[in-house]
Amino acid sequence: METRLKVAERIAQEASLLALNYFRQLSELAVCEKRPQDVFSEADREVENLIRQRLEHHFPQDSIIGEEHGGELSASYWSVDPIDGTSNFLRGSSLWGISVGYVHDGEPVMGVIVHPVLNLMVSGGKETGVYLNGEPFERPVVAEGIKTVAMGDSPSWDFTHQLCIEKAYRDDGWNVVRYRCATVGLTFSVLGYVDGYQECFSSMWDVSAGYALCKAAGLDAHLAGTQEKSSTHVSVGTPEMNRLAARFIPYPRFTPA
């Protein structure tokens, strides 16, 4: 698994350079809409193409699924989101990332997330621990009295349900933040900037790398739903956060491929 991790780190770093080139030329990018509030651009497709080509070269026997070009689910596969937080990316915000995860026997076990503008690369898994920009990293515990949870906002997630969960957190004294980017919420959970991340009706390419990293960092990590598109529910964070989350997300019911 360490070999896979090192290769995935190099591929994600190469992809980040390509993504940054597009980011510096936003005015020239054509934007297409899959559905309201769900967009993509040439940058998404070309970055995924690069990642796929490199993975196929190094691991020709492995399956790959990605946000832009799909793929067939299997017991083990690479899960790729070339630019997570595309709307942030296209608006010139720094809050977007490149996510490359590896799923084995239905469980995300390794991940690499790069946030090019923030100059952050978080990588690792259950067999290797967590690395921050290539150096061993342990999640710090700071300001425990400031309870903060990051929430996603998938277009497939009923907004009334989101508001019920957010109200429950706020009533219990929690701050709720939204970054419109799963990889940012998950990375910030690993780094200790927030207590955890929660999203329903996401997809494996959005959350597999971050889930593996959060679990490797010692956070309580749960999946629910299935591995089909827009059918994965994730709740990762401190035990206190997940005790409240369990009222809303039936996370023992995850169904592997």
Short mmCIF file of C-alpha atoms in Angstrom, two decimals:
data_model
loop_
_atom_site.label_atom_id
_atom_site.label_comp_id
_atom_site.label_asym_id
_atom_site.label_seq_id
_atom_site.Cartn_x
_atom_site.Cartn_y
_atom_site.Cartn_z
CA MET A 1 0.00 0.00 0.00
CA GLU A 2 2.92 2.36 0.60
CA THR A 3 3.90 2.03 -3.07
CA ARG A 4 0.37 2.90 -4.12
CA LEU A 5 0.45 5.90 -1.81
CA LYS A 6 3.72 7.28 -3.18
CA VAL A 7 2.54 6.88 -6.77
CA ALA A 8 -0.82 8.49 -5.95
CA GLU A 9 0.95 11.43 -4.31
CA ARG A 10 3.05 12.06 -7.43
CA ILE A 11 0.03 11.79 -9.70
CA ALA A 12 -2.04 14.16 -7.55
CA GLN A 13 0.80 16.69 -7.48
CA GLU A 14 1.15 16.55 -11.26
CA ALA A 15 -2.62 16.97 -11.60
CA SER A 16 -2.50 19.98 -9.28
CA LEU A 17 -0.09 21.77 -11.61
CA LEU A 18 -2.45 21.22 -14.54
CA ALA A 19 -5.42 22.41 -12.49
CA LEU A 20 -3.53 25.52 -11.42
CA ASN A 21 -2.80 26.37 -15.05
CA TYR A 22 -6.54 26.32 -15.74
CA PHE A 23 -7.23 28.25 -12.52
CA ARG A 24 -5.00 31.07 -13.74
CA GLN A 25 -7.04 31.30 -16.97
CA LEU A 26 -10.57 31.14 -15.63
CA SER A 27 -11.93 33.70 -18.06
CA GLU A 28 -11.14 31.35 -20.94
CA LEU A 29 -12.92 28.29 -19.53
CA ALA A 30 -16.28 27.20 -20.91
CA VAL A 31 -18.66 26.08 -18.17
CA CYS A 32 -21.33 23.40 -18.59
CA GLU A 33 -24.17 22.54 -16.22
CA LYS A 34 -25.12 18.96 -15.33
CA ARG A 35 -28.07 20.17 -13.20
CA PRO A 36 -28.72 23.32 -11.13
CA GLN A 37 -25.70 24.13 -8.93
CA ASP A 38 -23.73 21.19 -10.40
CA VAL A 39 -21.25 22.38 -13.03
CA PHE A 40 -18.09 21.24 -14.75
CA SER A 41 -15.50 22.64 -17.15
CA GLU A 42 -12.73 21.54 -19.46
CA ALA A 43 -10.41 21.67 -16.45
CA ASP A 44 -12.37 18.93 -14.63
CA ARG A 45 -12.24 16.61 -17.62
CA GLU A 46 -8.60 17.17 -18.52
CA VAL A 47 -7.39 16.80 -14.93
CA GLU A 48 -9.30 13.54 -14.60
CA ASN A 49 -7.88 12.35 -17.94
CA LEU A 50 -4.36 12.95 -16.64
CA ILE A 51 -5.00 11.12 -13.37
CA ARG A 52 -6.60 8.18 -15.18
CA GLN A 53 -3.74 7.88 -17.65
CA ARG A 54 -1.13 7.86 -14.90
CA LEU A 55 -3.04 5.34 -12.77
CA GLU A 56 -3.60 3.05 -15.76
CA HIS A 57 0.12 3.18 -16.53
CA HIS A 58 1.20 2.23 -13.00
CA PHE A 59 -1.70 -0.07 -12.09
CA PRO A 60 -3.16 -1.44 -15.35
CA GLN A 61 -5.13 -4.11 -13.51
CA ASP A 62 -7.00 -1.63 -11.27
CA SER A 63 -10.50 -0.27 -11.84
CA ILE A 64 -11.07 3.49 -11.77
CA ILE A 65 -14.22 5.52 -11.20
CA GLY A 66 -14.29 9.28 -11.57
CA GLU A 67 -16.75 12.13 -11.43
CA GLU A 68 -16.42 13.13 -15.07
CA HIS A 69 -15.85 9.83 -16.87
CA GLY A 70 -17.58 7.33 -14.60
CA GLY A 71 -16.47 3.71 -14.44
CA GLU A 72 -17.66 0.36 -13.16
CA LEU A 73 -17.74 -0.31 -9.43
CA SER A 74 -15.88 -3.37 -8.21
CA ALA A 75 -14.61 -4.72 -4.89
CA SER A 76 -11.47 -2.57 -5.15
CA TYR A 77 -10.91 0.55 -7.25
CA TRP A 78 -9.45 4.04 -7.49
CA SER A 79 -11.91 6.85 -6.83
CA VAL A 80 -11.10 10.19 -8.47
CA ASP A 81 -12.53 13.68 -8.14
CA PRO A 82 -10.37 15.84 -10.42
CA ILE A 83 -11.59 19.18 -9.05
CA ASP A 84 -13.85 18.98 -6.03
CA GLY A 85 -15.47 22.31 -5.35
CA THR A 86 -15.78 23.22 -9.02
CA SER A 87 -18.08 26.16 -8.31
CA ASN A 88 -15.48 27.58 -5.90
CA PHE A 89 -12.75 26.94 -8.47
CA LEU A 90 -14.67 28.76 -11.21
CA ARG A 91 -15.37 31.74 -8.94
CA GLY A 92 -11.66 32.13 -8.15
CA SER A 93 -11.88 30.84 -4.57
CA SER A 94 -8.98 28.85 -3.10
CA LEU A 95 -11.37 26.31 -1.53
CA TRP A 96 -11.14 23.41 -3.99
CA GLY A 97 -9.09 20.27 -4.17
CA ILE A 98 -8.00 17.19 -6.08
CA SER A 99 -8.98 13.89 -4.51
CA VAL A 100 -7.56 10.43 -5.27
CA GLY A 101 -8.76 7.59 -3.06
CA TYR A 102 -8.34 3.83 -3.08
CA VAL A 103 -11.19 1.57 -2.02
CA HIS A 104 -10.48 -2.05 -1.04
CA ASP A 105 -13.24 -4.57 -0.38
CA GLY A 106 -15.75 -1.75 -0.22
CA GLU A 107 -13.81 0.37 2.30
CA PRO A 108 -11.79 3.51 1.51
CA VAL A 109 -8.33 2.66 2.86
CA MET A 110 -6.03 5.28 1.35
CA GLY A 111 -6.26 8.80 0.05
CA VAL A 112 -4.41 11.80 -1.32
CA ILE A 113 -5.96 15.26 -1.33
CA VAL A 114 -4.17 18.28 -2.75
CA HIS A 115 -5.37 21.86 -2.30
CA PRO A 116 -3.10 23.62 -4.82
CA VAL A 117 -3.86 27.24 -3.92
CA LEU A 118 -3.56 26.51 -0.18
CA ASN A 119 -0.28 24.63 -0.79
CA LEU A 120 -1.57 21.62 1.15
CA MET A 121 -1.25 17.92 0.41
CA VAL A 122 -2.72 15.48 2.91
CA SER A 123 -2.07 11.80 2.23
CA GLY A 124 -2.06 8.42 3.92
CA GLY A 125 -4.29 5.64 5.11
CA LYS A 126 -4.82 3.02 7.76
CA GLU A 127 -1.52 1.26 7.05
CA THR A 128 0.69 4.35 6.76
CA GLY A 129 -0.74 7.03 9.01
CA VAL A 130 -1.21 10.59 7.81
CA TYR A 131 1.26 12.88 6.06
CA LEU A 132 1.03 16.64 5.59
CA ASN A 133 3.09 17.86 2.64
CA GLY A 134 5.11 14.67 2.85
CA GLU A 135 5.87 14.84 6.58
CA PRO A 136 4.31 12.59 9.27
CA PHE A 137 1.35 14.34 10.87
CA GLU A 138 -0.71 13.82 14.00
CA ARG A 139 -4.04 15.55 14.37
CA PRO A 140 -3.79 18.21 17.10
CA VAL A 141 -6.44 18.66 19.76
CA VAL A 142 -6.90 22.39 20.32
CA ALA A 143 -9.71 24.67 21.52
CA GLU A 144 -11.94 21.74 22.43
CA GLY A 145 -14.55 24.13 23.78
CA ILE A 146 -15.16 25.57 20.31
CA LYS A 147 -17.34 22.89 18.73
CA THR A 148 -17.43 23.22 14.95
CA VAL A 149 -18.82 20.89 12.30
CA ALA A 150 -18.50 21.27 8.54
CA MET A 151 -21.53 20.27 6.48
CA GLY A 152 -21.77 19.48 2.79
CA ASP A 153 -24.66 20.48 0.58
CA SER A 154 -25.18 17.93 -2.18
CA PRO A 155 -27.90 18.94 -4.70
CA SER A 156 -29.45 15.51 -4.04
CA TRP A 157 -29.78 16.14 -0.30
CA ASP A 158 -33.18 17.41 0.80
CA PHE A 159 -32.67 20.89 2.16
CA THR A 160 -35.24 20.43 4.93
CA HIS A 161 -33.22 17.49 6.25
CA GLN A 162 -30.07 19.61 6.12
CA LEU A 163 -31.74 22.35 8.12
CA CYS A 164 -32.97 19.87 10.75
CA ILE A 165 -29.43 18.62 11.26
CA GLU A 166 -27.96 22.12 11.32
CA LYS A 167 -30.55 23.28 13.86
CA ALA A 168 -29.78 20.30 16.11
CA TYR A 169 -26.10 21.19 16.09
CA ARG A 170 -26.71 24.87 16.73
CA ASP A 171 -29.15 24.11 19.55
CA ASP A 172 -26.41 21.99 21.13
CA GLY A 173 -23.89 24.85 20.96
CA TRP A 174 -22.08 23.92 17.75
CA ASN A 175 -20.83 26.23 15.02
CA VAL A 176 -21.80 25.00 11.54
CA VAL A 177 -19.69 25.92 8.51
CA ARG A 178 -20.15 25.17 4.82
CA TYR A 179 -17.26 25.23 2.35
CA ARG A 180 -19.14 23.91 -0.72
CA CYS A 181 -16.32 21.40 -1.13
CA ALA A 182 -16.24 17.98 0.54
CA THR A 183 -12.46 17.69 0.29
CA VAL A 184 -12.00 20.98 2.16
CA GLY A 185 -14.35 19.88 4.94
CA LEU A 186 -12.61 16.52 5.20
CA THR A 187 -9.08 17.97 5.03
CA PHE A 188 -9.92 20.56 7.68
CA SER A 189 -11.26 17.70 9.84
CA VAL A 190 -7.92 15.89 9.51
CA LEU A 191 -5.98 19.06 10.34
CA GLY A 192 -8.11 19.81 13.40
CA TYR A 193 -9.62 23.04 12.04
CA VAL A 194 -13.11 21.54 12.56
CA ASP A 195 -14.37 18.63 14.66
CA GLY A 196 -15.66 16.73 11.65
CA TYR A 197 -17.60 16.64 8.41
CA GLN A 198 -21.03 15.39 7.47
CA GLU A 199 -22.83 15.03 4.14
CA CYS A 200 -25.70 12.93 2.82
CA PHE A 201 -26.20 11.89 -0.82
CA SER A 202 -22.61 12.46 -1.81
CA SER A 203 -20.57 10.21 -4.13
CA MET A 204 -17.58 8.02 -3.40
CA TRP A 205 -15.24 10.14 -5.53
CA ASP A 206 -16.09 13.11 -3.29
CA VAL A 207 -15.45 11.42 0.04
CA SER A 208 -13.37 8.21 -0.26
CA ALA A 209 -9.92 9.83 0.06
CA GLY A 210 -11.02 12.15 2.85
CA TYR A 211 -12.81 9.36 4.71
CA ALA A 212 -9.66 7.20 4.67
CA LEU A 213 -7.56 10.14 5.87
CA CYS A 214 -9.96 11.06 8.67
CA LYS A 215 -10.02 7.47 9.88
CA ALA A 216 -6.22 7.28 9.75
CA ALA A 217 -6.10 10.52 11.77
CA GLY A 218 -8.06 8.84 14.56
CA LEU A 219 -11.49 10.30 13.91
CA ASP A 220 -14.68 8.28 14.26
CA ALA A 221 -15.61 7.50 10.64
CA HIS A 222 -18.87 6.11 9.27
CA LEU A 223 -20.44 5.55 5.85
CA ALA A 224 -24.05 4.82 4.99
CA GLY A 225 -26.05 4.30 1.83
CA THR A 226 -24.35 2.72 -1.17
CA GLN A 227 -21.41 3.35 -3.49
CA GLU A 228 -23.66 4.43 -6.36
CA LYS A 229 -23.53 8.05 -7.51
CA SER A 230 -25.16 10.52 -5.08
CA SER A 231 -25.99 7.70 -2.67
CA THR A 232 -23.18 7.77 -0.10
CA HIS A 233 -23.64 9.35 3.33
CA VAL A 234 -20.55 10.21 5.36
CA SER A 235 -20.09 11.27 8.96
CA VAL A 236 -16.53 11.62 10.25
CA GLY A 237 -15.48 13.43 13.37
CA THR A 238 -15.12 13.32 17.10
CA PRO A 239 -17.27 10.86 19.08
CA GLU A 240 -19.31 13.79 20.42
CA MET A 241 -20.09 15.00 16.92
CA ASN A 242 -21.07 11.55 15.70
CA ARG A 243 -23.33 10.86 18.67
CA LEU A 244 -25.47 13.77 17.54
CA ALA A 245 -25.13 12.82 13.86
CA ALA A 246 -26.46 9.32 14.56
CA ARG A 247 -29.91 10.82 15.12
CA PHE A 248 -30.04 11.77 11.45
CA ILE A 249 -27.77 9.42 9.49
CA PRO A 250 -28.29 5.62 9.67
CA TYR A 251 -24.60 5.00 9.12
CA PRO A 252 -24.37 1.29 10.03
CA ARG A 253 -26.22 0.51 6.78
CA PHE A 254 -23.47 1.08 4.22
CA THR A 255 -23.67 -1.37 1.31
CA PRO A 256 -20.35 -2.12 -0.46
CA ALA A 257 -20.18 -2.87 -4.18
#
